[in-house]
Short mmCIF file of C-alpha atoms and ligand atoms in Angstrom, two decimals:
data_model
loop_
_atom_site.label_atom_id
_atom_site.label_comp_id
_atom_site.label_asym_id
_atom_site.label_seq_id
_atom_site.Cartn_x
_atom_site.Cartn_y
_atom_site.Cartn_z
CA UNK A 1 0.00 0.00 0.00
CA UNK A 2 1.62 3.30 -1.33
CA UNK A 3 1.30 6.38 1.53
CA UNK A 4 2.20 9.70 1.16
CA UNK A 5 4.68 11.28 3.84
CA UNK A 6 4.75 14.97 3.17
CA UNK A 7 8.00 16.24 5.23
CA UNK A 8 9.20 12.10 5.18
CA UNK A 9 12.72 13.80 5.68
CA UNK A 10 11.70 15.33 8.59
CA UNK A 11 12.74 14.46 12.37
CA UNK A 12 9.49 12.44 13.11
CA UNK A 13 8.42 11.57 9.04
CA UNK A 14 11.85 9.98 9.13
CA UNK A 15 11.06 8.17 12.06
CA UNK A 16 7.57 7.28 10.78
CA UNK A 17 9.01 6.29 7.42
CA UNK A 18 11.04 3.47 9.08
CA UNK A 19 8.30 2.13 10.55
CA UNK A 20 6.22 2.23 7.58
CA UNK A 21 8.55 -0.13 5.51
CA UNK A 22 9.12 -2.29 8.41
CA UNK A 23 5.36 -2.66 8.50
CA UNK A 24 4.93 -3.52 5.03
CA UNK A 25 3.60 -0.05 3.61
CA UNK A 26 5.72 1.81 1.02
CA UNK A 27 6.29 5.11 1.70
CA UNK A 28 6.41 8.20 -0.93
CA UNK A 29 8.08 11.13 0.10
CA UNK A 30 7.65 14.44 -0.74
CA UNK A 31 9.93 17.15 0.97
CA UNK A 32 11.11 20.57 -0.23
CA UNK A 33 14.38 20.33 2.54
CA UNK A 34 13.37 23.45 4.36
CA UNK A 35 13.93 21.84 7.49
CA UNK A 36 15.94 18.81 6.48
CA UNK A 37 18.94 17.17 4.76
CA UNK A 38 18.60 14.95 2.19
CA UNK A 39 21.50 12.07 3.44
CA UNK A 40 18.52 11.07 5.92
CA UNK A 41 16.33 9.75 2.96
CA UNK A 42 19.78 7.75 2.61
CA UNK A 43 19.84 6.72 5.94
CA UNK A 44 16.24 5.56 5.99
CA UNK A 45 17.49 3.25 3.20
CA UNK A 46 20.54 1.65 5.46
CA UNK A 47 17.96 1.07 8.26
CA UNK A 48 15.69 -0.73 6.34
CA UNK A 49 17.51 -2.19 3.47
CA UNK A 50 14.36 -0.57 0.91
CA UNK A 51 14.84 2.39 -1.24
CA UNK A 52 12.51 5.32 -0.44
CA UNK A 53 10.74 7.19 -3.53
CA UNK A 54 11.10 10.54 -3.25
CA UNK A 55 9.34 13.57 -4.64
CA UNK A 56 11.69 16.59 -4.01
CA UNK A 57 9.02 20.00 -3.91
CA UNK A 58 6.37 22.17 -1.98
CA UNK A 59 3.10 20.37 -1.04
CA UNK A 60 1.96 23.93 -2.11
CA UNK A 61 2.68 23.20 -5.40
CA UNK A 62 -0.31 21.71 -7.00
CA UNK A 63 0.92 20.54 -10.08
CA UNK A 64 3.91 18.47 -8.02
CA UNK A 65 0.91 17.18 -5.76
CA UNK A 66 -1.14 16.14 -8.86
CA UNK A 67 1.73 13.97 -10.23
CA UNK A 68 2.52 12.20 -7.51
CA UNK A 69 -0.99 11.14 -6.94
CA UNK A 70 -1.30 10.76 -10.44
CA UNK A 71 2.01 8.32 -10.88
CA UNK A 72 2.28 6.15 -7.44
CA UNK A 73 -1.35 5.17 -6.73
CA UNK A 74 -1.40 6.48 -3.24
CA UNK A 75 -4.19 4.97 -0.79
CA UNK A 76 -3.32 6.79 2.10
CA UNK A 77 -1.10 10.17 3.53
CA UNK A 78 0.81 11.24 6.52
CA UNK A 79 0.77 14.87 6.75
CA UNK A 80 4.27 16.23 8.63
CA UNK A 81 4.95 19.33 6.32
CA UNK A 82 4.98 22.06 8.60
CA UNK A 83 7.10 24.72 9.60
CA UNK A 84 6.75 24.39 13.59
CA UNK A 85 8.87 27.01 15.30
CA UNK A 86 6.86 28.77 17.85
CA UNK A 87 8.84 31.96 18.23
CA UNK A 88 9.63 32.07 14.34
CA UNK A 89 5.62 31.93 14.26
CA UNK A 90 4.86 34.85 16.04
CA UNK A 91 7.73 36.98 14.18
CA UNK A 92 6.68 35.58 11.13
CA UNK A 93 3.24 34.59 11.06
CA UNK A 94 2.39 35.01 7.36
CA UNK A 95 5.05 32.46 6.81
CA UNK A 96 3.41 29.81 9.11
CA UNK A 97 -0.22 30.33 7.79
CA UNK A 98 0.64 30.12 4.03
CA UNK A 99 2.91 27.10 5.03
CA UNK A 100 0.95 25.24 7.21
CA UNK A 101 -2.48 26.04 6.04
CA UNK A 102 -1.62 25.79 2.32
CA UNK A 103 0.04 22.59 2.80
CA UNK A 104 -2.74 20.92 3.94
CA UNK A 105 -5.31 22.22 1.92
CA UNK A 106 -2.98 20.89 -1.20
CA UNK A 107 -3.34 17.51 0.57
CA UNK A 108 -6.63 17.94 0.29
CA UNK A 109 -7.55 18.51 -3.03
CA UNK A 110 -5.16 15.89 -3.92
CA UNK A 111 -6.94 13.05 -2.38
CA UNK A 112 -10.05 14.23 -2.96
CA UNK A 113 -8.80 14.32 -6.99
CA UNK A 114 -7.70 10.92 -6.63
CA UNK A 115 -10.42 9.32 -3.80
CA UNK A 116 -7.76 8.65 -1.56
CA UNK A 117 -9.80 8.87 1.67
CA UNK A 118 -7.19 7.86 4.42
CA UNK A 119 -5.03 11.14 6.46
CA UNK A 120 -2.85 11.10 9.75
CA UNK A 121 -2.35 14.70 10.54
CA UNK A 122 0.12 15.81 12.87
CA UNK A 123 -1.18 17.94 15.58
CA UNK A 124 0.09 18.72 18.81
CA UNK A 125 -0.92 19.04 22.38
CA UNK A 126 -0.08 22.83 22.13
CA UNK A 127 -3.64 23.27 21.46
CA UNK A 128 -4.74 22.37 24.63
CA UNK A 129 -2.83 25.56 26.17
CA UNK A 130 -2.56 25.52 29.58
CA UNK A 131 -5.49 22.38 30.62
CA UNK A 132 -7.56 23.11 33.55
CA UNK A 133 -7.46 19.70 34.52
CA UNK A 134 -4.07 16.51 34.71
CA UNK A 135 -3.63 14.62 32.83
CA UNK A 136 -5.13 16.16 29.85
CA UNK A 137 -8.08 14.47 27.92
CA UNK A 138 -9.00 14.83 24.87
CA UNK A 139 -12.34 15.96 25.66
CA UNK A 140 -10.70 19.18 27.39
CA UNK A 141 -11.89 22.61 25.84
CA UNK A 142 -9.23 24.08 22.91
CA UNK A 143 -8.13 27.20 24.09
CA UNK A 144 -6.77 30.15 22.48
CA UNK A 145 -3.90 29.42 20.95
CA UNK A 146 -0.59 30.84 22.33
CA UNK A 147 0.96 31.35 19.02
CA UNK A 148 0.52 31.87 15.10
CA UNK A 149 1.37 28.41 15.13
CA UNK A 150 -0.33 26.50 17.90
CA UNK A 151 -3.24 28.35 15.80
CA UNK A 152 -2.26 26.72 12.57
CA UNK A 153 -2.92 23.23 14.33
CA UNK A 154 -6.53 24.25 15.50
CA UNK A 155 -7.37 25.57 12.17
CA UNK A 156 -6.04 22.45 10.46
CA UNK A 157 -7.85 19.95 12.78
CA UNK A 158 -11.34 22.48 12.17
CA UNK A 159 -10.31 22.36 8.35
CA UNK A 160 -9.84 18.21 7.86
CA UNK A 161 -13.15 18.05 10.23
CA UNK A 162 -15.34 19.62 8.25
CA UNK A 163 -13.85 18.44 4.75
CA UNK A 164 -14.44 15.00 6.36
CA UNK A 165 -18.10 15.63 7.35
CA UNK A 166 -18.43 16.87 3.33
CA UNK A 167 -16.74 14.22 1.67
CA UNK A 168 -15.05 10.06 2.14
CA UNK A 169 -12.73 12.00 3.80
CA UNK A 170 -11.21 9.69 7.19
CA UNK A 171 -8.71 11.19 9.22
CA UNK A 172 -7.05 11.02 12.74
CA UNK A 173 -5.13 13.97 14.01
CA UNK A 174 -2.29 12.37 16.11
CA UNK A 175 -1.69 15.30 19.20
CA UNK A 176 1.57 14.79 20.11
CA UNK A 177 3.19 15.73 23.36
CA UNK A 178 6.91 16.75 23.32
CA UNK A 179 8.50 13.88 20.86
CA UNK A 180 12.42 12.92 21.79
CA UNK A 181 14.76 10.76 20.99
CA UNK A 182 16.54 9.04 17.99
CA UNK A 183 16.34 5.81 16.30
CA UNK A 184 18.17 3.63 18.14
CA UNK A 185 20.56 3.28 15.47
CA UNK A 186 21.98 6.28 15.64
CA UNK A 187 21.76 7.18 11.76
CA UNK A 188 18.70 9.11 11.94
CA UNK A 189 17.31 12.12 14.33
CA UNK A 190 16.11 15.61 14.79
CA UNK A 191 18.21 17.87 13.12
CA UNK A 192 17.73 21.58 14.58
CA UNK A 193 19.12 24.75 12.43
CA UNK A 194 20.79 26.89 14.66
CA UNK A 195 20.68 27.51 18.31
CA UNK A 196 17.92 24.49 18.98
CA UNK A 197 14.72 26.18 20.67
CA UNK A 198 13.73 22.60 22.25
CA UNK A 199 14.72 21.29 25.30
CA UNK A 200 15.91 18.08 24.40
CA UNK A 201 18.26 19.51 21.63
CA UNK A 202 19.63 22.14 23.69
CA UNK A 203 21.48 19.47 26.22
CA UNK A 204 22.89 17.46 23.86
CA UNK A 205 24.50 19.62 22.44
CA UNK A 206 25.63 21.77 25.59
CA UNK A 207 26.81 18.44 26.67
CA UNK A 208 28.61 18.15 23.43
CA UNK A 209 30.07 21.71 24.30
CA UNK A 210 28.48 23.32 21.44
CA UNK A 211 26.85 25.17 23.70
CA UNK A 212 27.82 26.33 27.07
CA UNK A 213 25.86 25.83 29.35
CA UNK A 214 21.56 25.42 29.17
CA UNK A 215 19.07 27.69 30.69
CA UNK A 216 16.37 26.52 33.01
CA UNK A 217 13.43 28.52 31.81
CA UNK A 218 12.00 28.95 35.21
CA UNK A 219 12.15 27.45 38.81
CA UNK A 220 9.24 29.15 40.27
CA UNK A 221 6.25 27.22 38.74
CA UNK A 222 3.69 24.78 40.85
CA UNK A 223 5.48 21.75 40.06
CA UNK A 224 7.31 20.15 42.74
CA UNK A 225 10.53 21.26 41.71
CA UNK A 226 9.67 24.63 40.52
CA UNK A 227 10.54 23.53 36.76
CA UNK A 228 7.97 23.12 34.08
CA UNK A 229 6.39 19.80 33.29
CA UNK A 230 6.11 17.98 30.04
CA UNK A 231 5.25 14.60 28.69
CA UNK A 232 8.18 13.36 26.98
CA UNK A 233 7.45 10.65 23.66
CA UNK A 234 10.74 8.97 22.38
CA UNK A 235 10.37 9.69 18.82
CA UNK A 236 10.24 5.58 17.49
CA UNK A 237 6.85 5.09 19.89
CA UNK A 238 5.45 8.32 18.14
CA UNK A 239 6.26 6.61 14.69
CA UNK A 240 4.41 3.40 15.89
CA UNK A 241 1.24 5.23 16.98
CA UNK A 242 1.12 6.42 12.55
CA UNK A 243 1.21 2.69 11.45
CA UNK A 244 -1.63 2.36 14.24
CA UNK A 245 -3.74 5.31 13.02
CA UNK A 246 -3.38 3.92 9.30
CA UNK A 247 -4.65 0.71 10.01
CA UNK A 248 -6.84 2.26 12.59
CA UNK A 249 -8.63 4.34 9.74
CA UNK A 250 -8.96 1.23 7.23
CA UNK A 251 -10.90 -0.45 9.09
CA UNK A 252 -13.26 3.29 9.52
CA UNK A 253 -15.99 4.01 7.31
CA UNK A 254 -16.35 7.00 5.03
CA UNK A 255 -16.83 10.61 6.50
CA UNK A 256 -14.93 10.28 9.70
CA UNK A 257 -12.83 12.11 11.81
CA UNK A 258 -11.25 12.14 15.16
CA UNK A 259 -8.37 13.06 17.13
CA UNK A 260 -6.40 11.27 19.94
CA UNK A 261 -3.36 12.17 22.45
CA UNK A 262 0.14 10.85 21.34
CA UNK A 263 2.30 10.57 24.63
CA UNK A 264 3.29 8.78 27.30
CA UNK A 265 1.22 9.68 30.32
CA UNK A 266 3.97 10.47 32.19
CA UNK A 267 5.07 14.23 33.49
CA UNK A 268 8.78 14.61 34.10
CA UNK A 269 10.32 18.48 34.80
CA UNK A 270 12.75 20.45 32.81
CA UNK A 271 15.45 19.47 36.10
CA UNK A 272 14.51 15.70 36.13
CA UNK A 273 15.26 15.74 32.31
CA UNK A 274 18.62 17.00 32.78
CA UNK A 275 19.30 14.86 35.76
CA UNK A 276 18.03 11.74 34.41
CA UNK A 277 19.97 12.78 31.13
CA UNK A 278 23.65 13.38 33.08
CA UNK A 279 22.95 9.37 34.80
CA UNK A 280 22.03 7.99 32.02
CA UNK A 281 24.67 8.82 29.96
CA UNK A 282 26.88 9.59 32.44
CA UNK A 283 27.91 13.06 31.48
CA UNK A 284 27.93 16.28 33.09
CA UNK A 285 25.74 19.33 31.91
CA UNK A 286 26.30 23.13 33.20
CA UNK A 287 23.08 24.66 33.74
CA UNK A 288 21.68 27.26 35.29
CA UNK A 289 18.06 28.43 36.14
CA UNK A 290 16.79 31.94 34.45
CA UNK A 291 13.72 33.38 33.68
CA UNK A 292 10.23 32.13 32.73
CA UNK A 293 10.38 31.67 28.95
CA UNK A 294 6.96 33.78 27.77
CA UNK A 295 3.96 31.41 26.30
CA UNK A 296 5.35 28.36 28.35
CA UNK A 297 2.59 26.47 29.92
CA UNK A 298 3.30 25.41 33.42
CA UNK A 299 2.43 21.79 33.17
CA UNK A 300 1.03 19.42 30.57
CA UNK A 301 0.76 15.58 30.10
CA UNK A 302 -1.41 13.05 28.22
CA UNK A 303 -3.83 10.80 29.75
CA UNK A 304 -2.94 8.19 27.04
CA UNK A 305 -5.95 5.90 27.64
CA UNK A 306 -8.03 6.94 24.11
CA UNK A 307 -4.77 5.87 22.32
CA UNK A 308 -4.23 2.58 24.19
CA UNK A 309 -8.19 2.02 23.65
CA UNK A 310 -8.59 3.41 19.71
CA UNK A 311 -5.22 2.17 18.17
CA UNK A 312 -4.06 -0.37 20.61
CA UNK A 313 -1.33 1.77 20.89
CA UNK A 314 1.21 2.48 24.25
CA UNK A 315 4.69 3.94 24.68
CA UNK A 316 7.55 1.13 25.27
CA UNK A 317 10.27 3.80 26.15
CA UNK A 318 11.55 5.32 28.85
CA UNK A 319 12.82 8.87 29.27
CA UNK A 320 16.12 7.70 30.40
CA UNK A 321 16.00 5.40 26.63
CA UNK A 322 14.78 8.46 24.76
CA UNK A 323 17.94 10.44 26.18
CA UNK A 324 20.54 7.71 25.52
CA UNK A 325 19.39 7.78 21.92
CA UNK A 326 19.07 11.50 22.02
CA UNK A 327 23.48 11.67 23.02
CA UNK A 328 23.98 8.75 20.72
CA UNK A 329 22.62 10.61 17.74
CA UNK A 330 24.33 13.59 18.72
CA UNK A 331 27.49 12.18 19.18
CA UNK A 332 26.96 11.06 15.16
CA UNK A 333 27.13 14.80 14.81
P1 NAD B 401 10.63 18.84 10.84
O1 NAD B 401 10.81 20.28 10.53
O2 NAD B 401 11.80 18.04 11.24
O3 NAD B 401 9.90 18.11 9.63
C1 NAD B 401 9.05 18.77 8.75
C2 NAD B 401 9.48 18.39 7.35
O4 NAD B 401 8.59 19.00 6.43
C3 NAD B 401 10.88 18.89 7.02
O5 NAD B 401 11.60 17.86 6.38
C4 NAD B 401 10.63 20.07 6.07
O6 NAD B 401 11.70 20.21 5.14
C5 NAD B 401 9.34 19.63 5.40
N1 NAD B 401 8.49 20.71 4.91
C6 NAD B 401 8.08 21.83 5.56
N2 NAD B 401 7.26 22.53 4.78
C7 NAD B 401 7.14 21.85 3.62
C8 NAD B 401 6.38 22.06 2.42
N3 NAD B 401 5.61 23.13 2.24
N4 NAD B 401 6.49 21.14 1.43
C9 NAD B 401 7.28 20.05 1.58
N5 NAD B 401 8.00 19.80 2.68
C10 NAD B 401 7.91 20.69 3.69
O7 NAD B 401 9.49 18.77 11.99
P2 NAD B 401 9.03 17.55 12.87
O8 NAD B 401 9.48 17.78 14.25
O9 NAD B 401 9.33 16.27 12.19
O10 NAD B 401 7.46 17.80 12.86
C11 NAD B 401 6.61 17.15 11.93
C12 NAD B 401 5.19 17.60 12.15
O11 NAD B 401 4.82 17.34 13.51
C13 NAD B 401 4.95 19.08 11.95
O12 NAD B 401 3.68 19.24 11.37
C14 NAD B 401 4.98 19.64 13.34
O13 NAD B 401 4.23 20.81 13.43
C15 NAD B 401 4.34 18.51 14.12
N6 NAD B 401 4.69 18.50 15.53
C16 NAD B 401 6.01 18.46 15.90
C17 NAD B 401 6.34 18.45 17.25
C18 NAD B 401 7.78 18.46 17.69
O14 NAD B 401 8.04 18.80 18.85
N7 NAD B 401 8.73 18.06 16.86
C19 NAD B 401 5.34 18.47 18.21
C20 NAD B 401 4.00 18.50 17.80
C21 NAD B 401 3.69 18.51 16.45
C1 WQD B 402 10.21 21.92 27.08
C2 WQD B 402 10.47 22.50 28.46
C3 WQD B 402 10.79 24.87 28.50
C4 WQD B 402 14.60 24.90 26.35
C5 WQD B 402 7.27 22.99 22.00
C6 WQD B 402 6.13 23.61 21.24
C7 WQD B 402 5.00 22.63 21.11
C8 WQD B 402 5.51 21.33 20.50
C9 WQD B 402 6.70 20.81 21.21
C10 WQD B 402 5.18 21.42 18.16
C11 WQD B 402 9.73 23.81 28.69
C12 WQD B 402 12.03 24.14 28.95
C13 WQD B 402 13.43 24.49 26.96
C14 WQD B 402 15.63 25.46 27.15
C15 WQD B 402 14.27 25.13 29.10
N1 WQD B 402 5.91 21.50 19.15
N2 WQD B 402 13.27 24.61 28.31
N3 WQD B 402 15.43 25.54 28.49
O1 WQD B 402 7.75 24.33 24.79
O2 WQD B 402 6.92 22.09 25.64
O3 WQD B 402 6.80 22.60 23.27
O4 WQD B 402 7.71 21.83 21.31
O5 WQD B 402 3.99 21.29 18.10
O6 WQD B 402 4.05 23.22 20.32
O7 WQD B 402 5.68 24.75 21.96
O8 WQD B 402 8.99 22.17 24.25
O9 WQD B 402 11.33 21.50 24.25
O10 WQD B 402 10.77 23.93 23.86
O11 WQD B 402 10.45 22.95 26.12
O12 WQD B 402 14.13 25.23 30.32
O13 WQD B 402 16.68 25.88 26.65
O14 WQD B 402 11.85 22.82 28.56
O15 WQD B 402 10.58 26.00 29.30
O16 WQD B 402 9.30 23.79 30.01
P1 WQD B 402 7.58 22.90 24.59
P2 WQD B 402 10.47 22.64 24.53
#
């Protein structure tokens, strides 16, 4: 079965990509490298001993979209192309709502052209904002979103609803938590331009010395330790959960749509990450705590239950796994 992976090259399309040809699906990419570097797509291919079609372009570009659904007989599509920096967002929001809207709406029109009916979006817990109630359900309210981009992922989740409730459309937007990690093979993993705005990113490489020391973004919240508190998804249990949601939606009728809470269940704080990270690894990081970051929500996890119930679907990992494949992948680097 041929699926589309818009942004395949991508930290978690790569990931996802794997675990497509491992499962038997064959994967078409298409990926215009704003984010990414082609040698992955090459990577992809040492993993899994398969070559990986690939479609180098914009999903804006219609006439790009229209040949690959016209050539490769596509039955299904994963939906990663995004641009998903939160601060670029707000500086740059035009950019983020052509991108990410756009995008999608190409999708669109593409499947319906070609009666493709199955889509995985990728969402993200960012638009629950800050949930009223632990851990977070998917039946909790959508608040306003915090940024240009959080906002992107509401309006694309409102967008593939009601296209699904005109049309065959089926589709499962996949909210994921904060996604870590590398593939345990160390030849692919996230890949940030620049000074890395995540959390995860930012200690490997301070403990690689590219940086000198990381900033604690706050030690004065309601969490027992004053830091904030996240649910942290190694990146190859995220990948799972899209073979789930494919198969999940096959076995859907037309017309359907729903969305479901990719993480672990589990809260761990910005200091627990980097002490759990220094004993696993056994490797000191300097850090040192400053001030609130602005838009960070104080705490945030998944209850994971609609996943385990929907797709048959839990995380395996453990944060301390997640950050010995993190250091592994940056020590690659
Ligand atoms: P990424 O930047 O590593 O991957 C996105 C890929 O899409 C890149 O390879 C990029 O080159 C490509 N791309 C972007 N715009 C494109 C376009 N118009 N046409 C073709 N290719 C395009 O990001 P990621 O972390 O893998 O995230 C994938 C998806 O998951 C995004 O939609 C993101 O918003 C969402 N998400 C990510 C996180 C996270 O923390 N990484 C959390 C929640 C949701
Ligand atoms: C995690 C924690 C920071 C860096 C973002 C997006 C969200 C989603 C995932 C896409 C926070 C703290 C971080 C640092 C720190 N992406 N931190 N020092 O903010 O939970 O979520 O990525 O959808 O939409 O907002 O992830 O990794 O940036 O931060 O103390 O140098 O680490 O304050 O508590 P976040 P993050």
């Amino acid at each position: 079965m041929n699926i589309l992976v818009t942004g395949g090259a991508g930290y978690i399309g790569s990931h996802v990509t794997v675990e497509l040809i491992e499962s038997g699906y064959t994967p078409v990419v298409v990926d215009n490298f704003s984010n990414s570097e082609k040698f992955i797509l090459n990577r992809i291919e040492k993993i899994t001993g398969k070559s990986v079609k690939l479609y180098e372009g914009d999903c804006r570009d219609r006439k790009l979209m229209d040949s690959i659904f016209s050539n490769e007989a596509i039955q299904g599509a994963i939906h990663f192309a995004a641009s998903k920096a939160v601060g670029e967002s707000v500086s740059n929001p035009v950019l983020y709502y052509d991108n990410n809207i756009n995008s999608l709406i190409c999708v669109l029109e593409a499947m319906s052209n070609y009666d493709v009916q199955n889509l995985v979006f990728s969402s993200s817990c960012t638009v629950y904002g800050q949930p009223d109630f632990l851990p977070v359900t998917e039946t909790s309210p959508i608040k306003k979103a915090e940024s240009p981009y959080g906002n992107t992922k509401q309006i694309c989740e409102e967008i593939i609803q009601d296209t699904s409730k005109s049309s065959a459309l089926k589709s499962l937007a996949l909210r994921y938590f904060n996604p870590i990690g590398a593939h345990p093979s160390s030849l692919i993993g996230e890949l940030p331009i620049g000074i890395p705005n995540n959390l995860v990113p930012f200690i490997t490489q301070a403990a690689a010395g590219l940086r000198d020391k990381i900033t604690v973004f706050g030690d004065d919240y309601n969490t027992p330790d004053g830091s904030c508190i996240r649910d942290y998804i190694h990146v190859v249990d995220l990948a799972k959960a899209h073979v789930r949601a494919l198969d999940f939606l096959d076995r859907k009728g037309a017309s359907f749509f729903d969305f479901v809470n990719a993480g672990t269940g589990l809260g761990h704080s910005v200091l627990e990450v980097i002490e759990t990270f220094q004993l696993a690894n056994q490797i000191k990081v300097k850090y040192e705590i400053g001030s609130r970051r602005s838009g960070d929500v104080e705490k945030v996890y998944a209850d994971a239950s609609k996943a385990r119930k929907i797709l048959n679907w839990t995380t395996k990992k453990s944060l301390q796994e997640s950050l010995v494949d993190a250091w592994n992948w940056q020590k690659t680097l």
